[in-house]
XYZ file of N, CA and C in Angstrom:
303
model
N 4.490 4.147 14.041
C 3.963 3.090 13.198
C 4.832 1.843 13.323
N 3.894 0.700 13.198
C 4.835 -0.246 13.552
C 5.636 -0.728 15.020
N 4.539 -0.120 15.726
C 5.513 -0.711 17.128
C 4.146 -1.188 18.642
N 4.415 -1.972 19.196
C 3.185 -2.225 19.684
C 3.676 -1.703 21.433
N 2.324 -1.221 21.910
C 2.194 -0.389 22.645
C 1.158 -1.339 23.820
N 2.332 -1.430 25.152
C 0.957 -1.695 26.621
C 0.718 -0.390 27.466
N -0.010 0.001 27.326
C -0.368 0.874 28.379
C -1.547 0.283 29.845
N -0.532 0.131 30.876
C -0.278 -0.392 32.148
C -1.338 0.757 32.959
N -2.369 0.590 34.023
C -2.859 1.620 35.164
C -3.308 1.092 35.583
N -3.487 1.713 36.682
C -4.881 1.418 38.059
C -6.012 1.637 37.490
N -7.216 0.842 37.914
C -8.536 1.158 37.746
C -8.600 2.663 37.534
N -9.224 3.133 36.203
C -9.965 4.380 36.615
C -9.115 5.450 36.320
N -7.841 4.797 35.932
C -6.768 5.834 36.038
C -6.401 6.619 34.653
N -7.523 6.598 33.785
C -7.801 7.114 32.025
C -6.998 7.161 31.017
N -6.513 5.424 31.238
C -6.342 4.695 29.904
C -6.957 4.506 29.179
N -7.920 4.635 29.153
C -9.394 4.337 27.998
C -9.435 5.719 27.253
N -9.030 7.009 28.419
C -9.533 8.253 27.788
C -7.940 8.395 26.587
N -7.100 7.537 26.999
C -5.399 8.298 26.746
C -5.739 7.616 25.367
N -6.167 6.166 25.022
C -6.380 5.667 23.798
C -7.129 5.871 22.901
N -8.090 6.387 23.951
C -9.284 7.471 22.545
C -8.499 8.662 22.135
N -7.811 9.071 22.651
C -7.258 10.528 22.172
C -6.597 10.134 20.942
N -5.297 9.014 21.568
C -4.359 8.752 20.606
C -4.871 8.174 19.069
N -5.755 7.437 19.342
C -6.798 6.890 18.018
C -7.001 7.581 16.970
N -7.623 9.310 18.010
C -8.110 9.610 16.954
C -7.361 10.509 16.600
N -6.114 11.008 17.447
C -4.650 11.738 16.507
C -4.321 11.048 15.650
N -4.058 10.161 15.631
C -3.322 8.976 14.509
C -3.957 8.741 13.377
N -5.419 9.169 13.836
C -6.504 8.295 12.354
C -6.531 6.901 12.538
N -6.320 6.256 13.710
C -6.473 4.839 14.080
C -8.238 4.490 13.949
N -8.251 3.281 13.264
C -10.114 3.049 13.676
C -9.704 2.315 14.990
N -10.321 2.642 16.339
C -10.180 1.635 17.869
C -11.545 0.645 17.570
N -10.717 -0.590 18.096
C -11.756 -1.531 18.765
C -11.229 -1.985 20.337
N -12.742 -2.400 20.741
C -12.723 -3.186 21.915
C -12.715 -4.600 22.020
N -11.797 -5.280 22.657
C -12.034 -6.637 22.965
C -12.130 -6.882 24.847
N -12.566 -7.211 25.279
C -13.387 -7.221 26.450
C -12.571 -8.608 26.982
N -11.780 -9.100 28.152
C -11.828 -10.177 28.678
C -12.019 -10.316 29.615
N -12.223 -11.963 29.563
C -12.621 -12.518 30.726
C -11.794 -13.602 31.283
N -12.100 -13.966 32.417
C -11.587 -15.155 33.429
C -11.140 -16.676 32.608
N -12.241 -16.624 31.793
C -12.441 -18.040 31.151
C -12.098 -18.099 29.755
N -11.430 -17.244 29.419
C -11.361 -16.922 27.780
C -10.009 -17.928 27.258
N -10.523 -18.528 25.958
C -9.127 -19.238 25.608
C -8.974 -18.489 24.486
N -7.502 -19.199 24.115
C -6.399 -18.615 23.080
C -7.184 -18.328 21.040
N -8.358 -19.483 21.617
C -9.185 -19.380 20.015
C -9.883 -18.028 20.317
N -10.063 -17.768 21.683
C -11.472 -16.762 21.752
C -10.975 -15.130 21.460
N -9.068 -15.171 22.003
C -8.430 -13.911 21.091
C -8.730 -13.551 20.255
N -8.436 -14.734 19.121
C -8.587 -14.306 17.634
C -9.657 -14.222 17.035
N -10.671 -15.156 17.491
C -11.732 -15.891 16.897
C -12.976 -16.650 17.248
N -13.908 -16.464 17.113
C -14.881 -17.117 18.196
C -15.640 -18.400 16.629
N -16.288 -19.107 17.720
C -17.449 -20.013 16.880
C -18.979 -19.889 16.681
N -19.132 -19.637 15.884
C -20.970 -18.791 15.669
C -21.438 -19.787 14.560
N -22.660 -19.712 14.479
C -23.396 -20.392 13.441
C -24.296 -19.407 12.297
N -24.337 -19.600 11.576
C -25.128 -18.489 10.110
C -26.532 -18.955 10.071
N -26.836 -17.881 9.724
C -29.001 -18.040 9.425
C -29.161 -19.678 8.833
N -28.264 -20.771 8.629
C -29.070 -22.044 7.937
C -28.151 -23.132 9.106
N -27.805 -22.357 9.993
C -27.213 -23.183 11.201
C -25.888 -23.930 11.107
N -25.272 -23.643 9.902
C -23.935 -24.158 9.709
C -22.516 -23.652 10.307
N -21.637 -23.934 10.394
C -20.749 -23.180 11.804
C -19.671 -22.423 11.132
N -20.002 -21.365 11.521
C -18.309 -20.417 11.290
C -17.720 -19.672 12.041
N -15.885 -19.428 11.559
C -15.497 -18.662 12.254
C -15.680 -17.544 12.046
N -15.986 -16.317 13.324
C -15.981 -14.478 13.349
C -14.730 -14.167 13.884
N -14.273 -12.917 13.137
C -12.791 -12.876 13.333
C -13.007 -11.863 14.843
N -12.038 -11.907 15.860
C -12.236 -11.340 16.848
C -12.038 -9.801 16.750
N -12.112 -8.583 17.634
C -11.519 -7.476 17.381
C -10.098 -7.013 17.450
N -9.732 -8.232 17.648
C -7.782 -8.055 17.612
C -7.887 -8.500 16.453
N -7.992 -9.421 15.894
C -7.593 -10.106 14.857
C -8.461 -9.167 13.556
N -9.699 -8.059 13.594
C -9.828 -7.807 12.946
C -8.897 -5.981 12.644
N -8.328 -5.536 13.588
C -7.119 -4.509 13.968
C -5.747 -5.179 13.333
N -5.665 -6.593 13.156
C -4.437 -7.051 13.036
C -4.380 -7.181 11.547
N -5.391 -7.325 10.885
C -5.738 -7.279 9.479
C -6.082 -5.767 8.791
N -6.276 -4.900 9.391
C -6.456 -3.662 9.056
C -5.496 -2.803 9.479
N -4.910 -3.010 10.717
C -3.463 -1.917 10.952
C -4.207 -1.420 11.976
N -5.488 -1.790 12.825
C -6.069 -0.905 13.611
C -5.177 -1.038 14.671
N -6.331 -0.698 16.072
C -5.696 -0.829 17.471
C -7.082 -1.282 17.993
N -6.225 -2.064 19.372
C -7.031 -2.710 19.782
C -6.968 -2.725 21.769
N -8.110 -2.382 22.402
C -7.901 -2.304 23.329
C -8.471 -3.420 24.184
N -7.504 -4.206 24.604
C -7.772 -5.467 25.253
C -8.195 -5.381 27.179
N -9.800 -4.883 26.982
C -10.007 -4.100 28.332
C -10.312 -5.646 29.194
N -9.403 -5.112 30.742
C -9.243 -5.887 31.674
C -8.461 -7.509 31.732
N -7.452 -7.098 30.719
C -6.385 -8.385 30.502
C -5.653 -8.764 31.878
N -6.421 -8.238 32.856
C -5.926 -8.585 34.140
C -6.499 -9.990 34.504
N -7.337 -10.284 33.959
C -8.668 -11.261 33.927
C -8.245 -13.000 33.528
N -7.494 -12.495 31.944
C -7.176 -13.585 31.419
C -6.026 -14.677 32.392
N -6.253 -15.986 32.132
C -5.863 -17.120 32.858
C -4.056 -16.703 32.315
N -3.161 -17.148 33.630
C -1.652 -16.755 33.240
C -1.205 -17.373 32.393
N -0.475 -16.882 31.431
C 0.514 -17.471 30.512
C -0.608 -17.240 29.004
N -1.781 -17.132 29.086
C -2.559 -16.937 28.037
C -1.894 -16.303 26.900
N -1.797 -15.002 26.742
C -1.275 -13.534 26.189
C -0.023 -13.957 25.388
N 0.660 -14.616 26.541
C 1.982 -15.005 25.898
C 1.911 -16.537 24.705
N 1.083 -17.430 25.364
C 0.839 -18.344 24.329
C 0.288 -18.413 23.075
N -0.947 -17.315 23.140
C -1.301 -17.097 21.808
C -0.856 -15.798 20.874
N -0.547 -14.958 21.787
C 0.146 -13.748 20.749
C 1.677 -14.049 20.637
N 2.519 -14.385 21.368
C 3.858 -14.491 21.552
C 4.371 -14.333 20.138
N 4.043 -15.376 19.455
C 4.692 -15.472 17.786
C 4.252 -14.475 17.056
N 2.852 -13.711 17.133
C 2.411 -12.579 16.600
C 3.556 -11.506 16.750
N 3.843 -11.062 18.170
C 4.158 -9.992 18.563
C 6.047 -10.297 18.089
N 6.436 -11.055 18.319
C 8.326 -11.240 18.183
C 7.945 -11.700 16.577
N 7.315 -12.435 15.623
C 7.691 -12.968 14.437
C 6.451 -12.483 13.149
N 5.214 -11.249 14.091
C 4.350 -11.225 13.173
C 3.525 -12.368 12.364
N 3.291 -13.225 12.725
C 3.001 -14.290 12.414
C 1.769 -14.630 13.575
N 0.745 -15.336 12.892
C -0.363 -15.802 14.045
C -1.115 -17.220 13.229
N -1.255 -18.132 13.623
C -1.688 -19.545 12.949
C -3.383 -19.383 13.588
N -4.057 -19.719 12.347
C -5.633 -20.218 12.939
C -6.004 -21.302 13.229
């Protein structure tokens, strides 16, 4: 508890299966966050959507909704994200617990 965890593999190599296990030893609820090539530092935490009368809000992402609940979060294909990303927007999360919206 309390300690954050990368688990590093090759394609295929059942990290997906090792985090479902651990999830559900722990009593962890897992989410997925999915990236991509083009993803910015808002799209970690938070995306921009509009509500049934078309007015704009923020949806909290699936990290950010793990980071508010104590979950886990599996950030599939962070091979993807543009360099230095990870470190710019989590950096202060991960060393000071702290994350600004």
């Amino acid at each position: 508890s309390g300690a954050d965890i990368c688990l590093v593999g090759d394609r295929a190599s059942g990290k997906t299966s090792v985090v479902r296990a651990m999830a559900t030893l722990l009593g962890y609820h897992r989410r997925v966050l999915f990236c991509y090539k083009d993803m910015t530092s808002r799209d970690l935490l938070q995306r921009r959507s509009t509500d049934a009368r078309g007015n704009t809000v923020w949806q909290n992402s699936p990290l950010l909704d793990s980071m508010l609940s104590g979950g886990l979060t599996v950030l599939d294909g962070i091979d993807r994200l543009p360099r230095g990303l990870l470190y710019s927007s989590l950096g202060k999360l991960l060393l000071d617990r702290e994350v600004t919206l």
